[in-house]
XYZ file of C-alpha atoms in Angstrom:
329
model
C 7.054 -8.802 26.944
C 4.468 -9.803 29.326
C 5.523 -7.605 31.772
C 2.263 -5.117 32.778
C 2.896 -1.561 31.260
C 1.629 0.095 34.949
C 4.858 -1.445 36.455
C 7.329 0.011 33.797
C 9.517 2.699 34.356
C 10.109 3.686 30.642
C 7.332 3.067 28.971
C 6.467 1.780 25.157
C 6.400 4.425 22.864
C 3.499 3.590 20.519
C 3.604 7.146 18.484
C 6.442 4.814 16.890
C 6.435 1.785 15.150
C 7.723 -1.344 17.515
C 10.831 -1.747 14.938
C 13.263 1.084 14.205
C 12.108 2.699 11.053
C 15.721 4.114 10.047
C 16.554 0.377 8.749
C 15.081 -1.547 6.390
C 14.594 -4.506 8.435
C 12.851 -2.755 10.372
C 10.901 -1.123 8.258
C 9.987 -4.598 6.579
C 8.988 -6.191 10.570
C 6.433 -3.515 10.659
C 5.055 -3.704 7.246
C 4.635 -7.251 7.388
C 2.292 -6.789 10.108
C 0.617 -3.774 8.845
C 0.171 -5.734 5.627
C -1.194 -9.275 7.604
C -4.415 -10.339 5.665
C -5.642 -12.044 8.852
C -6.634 -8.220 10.267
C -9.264 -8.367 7.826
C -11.030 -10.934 9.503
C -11.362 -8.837 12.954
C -14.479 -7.981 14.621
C -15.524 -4.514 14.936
C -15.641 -5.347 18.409
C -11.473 -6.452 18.542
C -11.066 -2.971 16.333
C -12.953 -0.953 18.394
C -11.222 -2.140 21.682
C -8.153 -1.878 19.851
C -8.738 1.918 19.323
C -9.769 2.073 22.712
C -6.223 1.063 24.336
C -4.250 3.137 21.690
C -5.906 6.429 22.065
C -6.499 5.922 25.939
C -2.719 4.933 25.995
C -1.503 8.474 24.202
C -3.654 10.129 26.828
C -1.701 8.528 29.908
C -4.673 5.885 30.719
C -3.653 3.104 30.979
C -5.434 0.127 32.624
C -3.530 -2.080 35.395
C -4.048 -5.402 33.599
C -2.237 -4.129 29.837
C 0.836 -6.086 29.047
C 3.630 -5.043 26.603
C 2.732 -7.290 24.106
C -1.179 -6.767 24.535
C -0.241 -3.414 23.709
C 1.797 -3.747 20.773
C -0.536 -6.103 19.215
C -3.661 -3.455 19.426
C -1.216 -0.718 18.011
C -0.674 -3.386 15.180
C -4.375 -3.887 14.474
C -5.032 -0.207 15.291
C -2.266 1.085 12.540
C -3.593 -2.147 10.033
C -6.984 -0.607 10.545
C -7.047 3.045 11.255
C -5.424 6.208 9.219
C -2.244 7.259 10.819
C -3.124 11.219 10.146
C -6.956 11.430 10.388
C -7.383 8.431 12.748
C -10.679 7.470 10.232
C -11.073 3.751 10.138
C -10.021 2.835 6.127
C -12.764 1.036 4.069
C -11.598 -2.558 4.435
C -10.529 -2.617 0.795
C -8.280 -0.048 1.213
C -6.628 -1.341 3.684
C -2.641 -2.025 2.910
C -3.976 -5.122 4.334
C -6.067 -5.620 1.802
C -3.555 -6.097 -1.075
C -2.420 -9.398 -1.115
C -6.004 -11.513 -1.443
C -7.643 -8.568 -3.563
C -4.761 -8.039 -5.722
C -4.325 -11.775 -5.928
C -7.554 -12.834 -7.539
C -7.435 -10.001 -9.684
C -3.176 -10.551 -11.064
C -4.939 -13.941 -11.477
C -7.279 -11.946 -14.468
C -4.933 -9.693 -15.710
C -2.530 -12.363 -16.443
C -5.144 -14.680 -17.675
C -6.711 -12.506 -19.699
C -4.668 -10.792 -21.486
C -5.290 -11.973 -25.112
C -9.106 -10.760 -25.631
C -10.394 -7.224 -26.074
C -12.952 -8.142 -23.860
C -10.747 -9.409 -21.212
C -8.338 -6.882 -21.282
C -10.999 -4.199 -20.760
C -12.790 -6.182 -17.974
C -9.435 -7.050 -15.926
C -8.058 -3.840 -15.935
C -11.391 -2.165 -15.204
C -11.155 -3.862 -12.170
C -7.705 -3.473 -11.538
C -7.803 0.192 -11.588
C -10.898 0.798 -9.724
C -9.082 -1.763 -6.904
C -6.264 0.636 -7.061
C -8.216 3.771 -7.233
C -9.567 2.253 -3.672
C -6.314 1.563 -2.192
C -4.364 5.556 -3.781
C -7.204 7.202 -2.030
C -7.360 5.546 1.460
C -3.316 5.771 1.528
C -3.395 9.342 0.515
C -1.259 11.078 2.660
C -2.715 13.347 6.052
C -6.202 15.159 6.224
C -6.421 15.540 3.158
C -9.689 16.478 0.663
C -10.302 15.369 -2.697
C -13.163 16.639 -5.117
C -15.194 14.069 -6.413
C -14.360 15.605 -10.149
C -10.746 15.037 -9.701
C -11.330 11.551 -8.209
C -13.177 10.701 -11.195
C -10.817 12.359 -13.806
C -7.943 10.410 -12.236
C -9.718 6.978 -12.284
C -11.215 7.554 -16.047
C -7.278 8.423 -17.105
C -5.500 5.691 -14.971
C -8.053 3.110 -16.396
C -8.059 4.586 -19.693
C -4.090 4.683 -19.447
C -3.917 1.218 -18.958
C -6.216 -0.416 -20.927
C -4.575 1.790 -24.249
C -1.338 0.644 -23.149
C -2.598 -3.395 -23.508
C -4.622 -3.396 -25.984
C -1.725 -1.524 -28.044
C 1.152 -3.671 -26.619
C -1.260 -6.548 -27.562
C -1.918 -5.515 -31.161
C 2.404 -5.371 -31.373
C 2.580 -9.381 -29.983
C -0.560 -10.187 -31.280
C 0.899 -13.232 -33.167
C 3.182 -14.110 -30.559
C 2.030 -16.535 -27.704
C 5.197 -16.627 -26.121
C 6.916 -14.766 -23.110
C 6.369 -11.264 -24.810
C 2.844 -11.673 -24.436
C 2.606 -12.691 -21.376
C 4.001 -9.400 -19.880
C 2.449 -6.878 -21.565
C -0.160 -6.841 -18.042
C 2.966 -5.573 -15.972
C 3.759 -2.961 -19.051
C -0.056 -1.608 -18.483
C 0.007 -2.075 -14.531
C 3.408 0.293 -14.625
C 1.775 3.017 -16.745
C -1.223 3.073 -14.925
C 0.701 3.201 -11.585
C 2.548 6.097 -13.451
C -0.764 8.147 -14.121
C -3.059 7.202 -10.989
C -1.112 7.769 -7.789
C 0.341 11.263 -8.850
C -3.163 12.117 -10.421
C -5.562 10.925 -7.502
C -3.129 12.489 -5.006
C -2.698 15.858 -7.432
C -4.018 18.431 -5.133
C -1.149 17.365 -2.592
C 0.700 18.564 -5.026
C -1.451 21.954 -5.360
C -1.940 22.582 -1.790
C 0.767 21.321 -0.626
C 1.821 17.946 2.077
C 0.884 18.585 5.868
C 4.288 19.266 8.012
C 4.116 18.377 11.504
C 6.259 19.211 14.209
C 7.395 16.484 17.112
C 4.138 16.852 18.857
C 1.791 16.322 15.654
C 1.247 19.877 15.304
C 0.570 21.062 11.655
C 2.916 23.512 11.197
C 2.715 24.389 7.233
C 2.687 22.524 3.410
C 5.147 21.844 1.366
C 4.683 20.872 -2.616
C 8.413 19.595 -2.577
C 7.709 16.644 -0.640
C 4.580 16.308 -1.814
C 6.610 15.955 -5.199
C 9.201 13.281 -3.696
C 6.449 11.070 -1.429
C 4.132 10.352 -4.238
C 7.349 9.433 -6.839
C 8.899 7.260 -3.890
C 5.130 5.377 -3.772
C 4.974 5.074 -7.807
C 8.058 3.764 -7.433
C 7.450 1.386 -4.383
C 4.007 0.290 -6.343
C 6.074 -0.916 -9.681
C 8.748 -2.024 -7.875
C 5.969 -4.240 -5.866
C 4.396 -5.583 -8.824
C 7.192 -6.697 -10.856
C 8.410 -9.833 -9.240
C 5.148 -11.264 -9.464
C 3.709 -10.031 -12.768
C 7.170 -10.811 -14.580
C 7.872 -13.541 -12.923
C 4.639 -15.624 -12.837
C 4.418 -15.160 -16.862
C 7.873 -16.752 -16.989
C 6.525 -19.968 -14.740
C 3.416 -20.268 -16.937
C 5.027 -19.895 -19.646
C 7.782 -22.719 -19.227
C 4.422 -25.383 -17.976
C 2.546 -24.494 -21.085
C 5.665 -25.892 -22.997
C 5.744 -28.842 -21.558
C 4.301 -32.221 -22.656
C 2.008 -32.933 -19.360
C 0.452 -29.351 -20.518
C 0.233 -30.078 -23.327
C -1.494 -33.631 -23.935
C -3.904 -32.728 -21.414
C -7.104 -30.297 -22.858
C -8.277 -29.959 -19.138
C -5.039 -28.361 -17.727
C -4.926 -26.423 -21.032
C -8.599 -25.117 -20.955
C -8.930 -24.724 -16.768
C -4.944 -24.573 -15.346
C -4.402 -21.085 -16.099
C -6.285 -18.951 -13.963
C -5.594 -20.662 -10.783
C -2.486 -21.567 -11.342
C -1.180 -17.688 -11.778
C -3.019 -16.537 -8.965
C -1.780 -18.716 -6.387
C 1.575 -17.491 -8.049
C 0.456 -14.299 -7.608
C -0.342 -14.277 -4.397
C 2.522 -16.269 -3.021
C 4.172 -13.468 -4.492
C 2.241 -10.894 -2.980
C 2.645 -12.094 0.200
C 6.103 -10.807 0.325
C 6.398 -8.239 -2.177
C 4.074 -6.329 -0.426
C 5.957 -5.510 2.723
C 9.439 -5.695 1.253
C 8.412 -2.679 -1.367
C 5.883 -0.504 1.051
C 9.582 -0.850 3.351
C 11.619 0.513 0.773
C 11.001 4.389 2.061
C 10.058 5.188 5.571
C 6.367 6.064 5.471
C 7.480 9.400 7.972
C 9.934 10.653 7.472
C 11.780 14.086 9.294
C 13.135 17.204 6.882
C 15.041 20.156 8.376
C 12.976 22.979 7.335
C 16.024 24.747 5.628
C 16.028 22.047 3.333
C 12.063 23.064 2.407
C 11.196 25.508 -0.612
C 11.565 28.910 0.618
C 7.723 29.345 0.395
C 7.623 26.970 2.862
C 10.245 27.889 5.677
C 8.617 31.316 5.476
C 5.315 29.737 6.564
C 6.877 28.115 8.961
C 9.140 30.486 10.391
C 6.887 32.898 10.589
C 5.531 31.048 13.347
C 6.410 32.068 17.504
C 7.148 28.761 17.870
C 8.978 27.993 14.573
C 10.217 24.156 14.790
C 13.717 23.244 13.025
C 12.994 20.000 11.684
C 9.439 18.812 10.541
C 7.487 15.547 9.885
C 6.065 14.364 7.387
C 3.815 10.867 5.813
C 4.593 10.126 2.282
C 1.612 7.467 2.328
C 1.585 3.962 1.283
């Protein structure tokens, strides 16, 4: 792998991830880099060089001192960093990278405080306007949303979730067991349900981008607009409930036992810290193992498209047969 790129024959091809994306190891080798928290800490300088070697690279320029694995690692930070349709660099909260410390420190609220109007209204304020971050950098291709519908889907994903605690709160309100301590994940799983297919609703309108093998855009297609954002509602619950069903369980066994409870320290500062750190342990993996569940492009024959679509793209000269597509993250 430290062979010079010049000297190769067959060359990398970085318009690919490094691991096959047909299996699911694969797909998980890949997203645990994309997902690395350590690209955060990058200088603009790394990023921009990184950019640099990737886009020279697609263009055939490709310096004499580039080795294989100095190539794969700037296509890691690049992808980490950069959109995969638009190319944009992704506001560093965004970033897929991005999930595990932000989402750890605030799983370590939502789990924490959970009892309190208050801090059921502050945690999944938060939450939601984290998430509203991360639905709209991921958002699939080129694509435009007005500033009306980006606020009408954070009000309702916020407002969805904080209804769905407070009322799942008033039902275990005298129970400070177990069934308390998941009604976060109950709220998180609504709200997932409401703000992905609301913030990415005009992808659903308009149509996704279809690309052909050369990243043309060939046409739209509101089917698998349909199918991308359930697969990433699905991928999103799916990533949150080890963690946020899990962790309660943990916390809830310490809190019964006698070292908890004959000591008013652990009792009155244990909590918080405790649940993030088991939050983000579990973060750390759930992350890449759920954003691996569906390839994030994926190929459709266009026969298998809504007939408004094939007719779009047939009606082209240089009509492909099978078309890409990314389902975002």
């Amino acid at each position: 792998m430290n062979d010079l790129v010049i000297n190769l024959k067959t060359k990398p091809d970085i318009s690919k991830p490094q691991w096959d994306q047909r299996t699911y190891y694969g797909r998980v080798r890949h997203f645990f880099t994309l997902t690395n928290p350590l690209t955060l800490f990058s200088s603009e300088t790394r990023q921009e060089k990184c950019r640099e070697i990737v886009t020279n690279y697609r263009k055939g320029i490709i310096s004499d001192q580039l080795t294989v694995n100095e190539l794969w690692r700037a296509k890691a930070l690049y992808d980490a960093t950069y959109h995969p349709d638009s190319g944009e660099k992704m506001f560093f909260l965004g970033r897929m990278s991005a999930q595990m410390p932000g989402n750890m420190l605030i799983n370590g609220m939502l789990l924490s405080l959970y009892r309190t109007f208050p801090g059921v209204v502050f945690s999944h304020w938060i939450n939601q306007s984290f998430n509203a971050v991360v639905n709209y950098t991921n958002r699939s291709g080129n694509v435009k949303t007005s500033n009306e519908r980006l606020l009408l889907s954070y009000l309702c994903a916020t407002g969805g979730a904080m209804s769905a605690a407070l009322a799942l709160n008033a039902m275990v309100k005298n129970n400070h067991g177990l069934a308390a301590r998941l009604v976060p994940f109950a709220a998180i799983a609504l709200a997932n349900a409401i703000n992905i297919p609301m913030m990415r609703s005009n992808e659903i309108t308009d149509g996704m981008e279809l690309k052909d093998e050369n990243d043309n855009l060939v046409g739209r297609s509101r089917k698998m607009a349909v199918l991308s954002i359930a697969q990433v509602t699905m991928s999103r619950i799916a990533m949150a409930m080890p963690y946020m069903v899990m962790t309660p369980i943990i916390m809830n066994r310490i809190t019964r036992t006698a070292y908890y409870r004959t000591r008013l320290w652990m009792q009155k500062y244990s909590e918080i810290p405790i649940q993030t750190v088991l939050a983000g342990i579990g973060l750390y993996f759930t992350t890449p193992l759920c954003c691996a569940l569906f390839p994030q492009k994926s190929a459709i024959e266009v026969t298998k498209l809504e007939p408004a679509s094939q007719n779009e793209i047939f009606s082209r000269a240089d009509a492909p047969e099978v078309v890409f597509y990314n389902k975002g993250l």
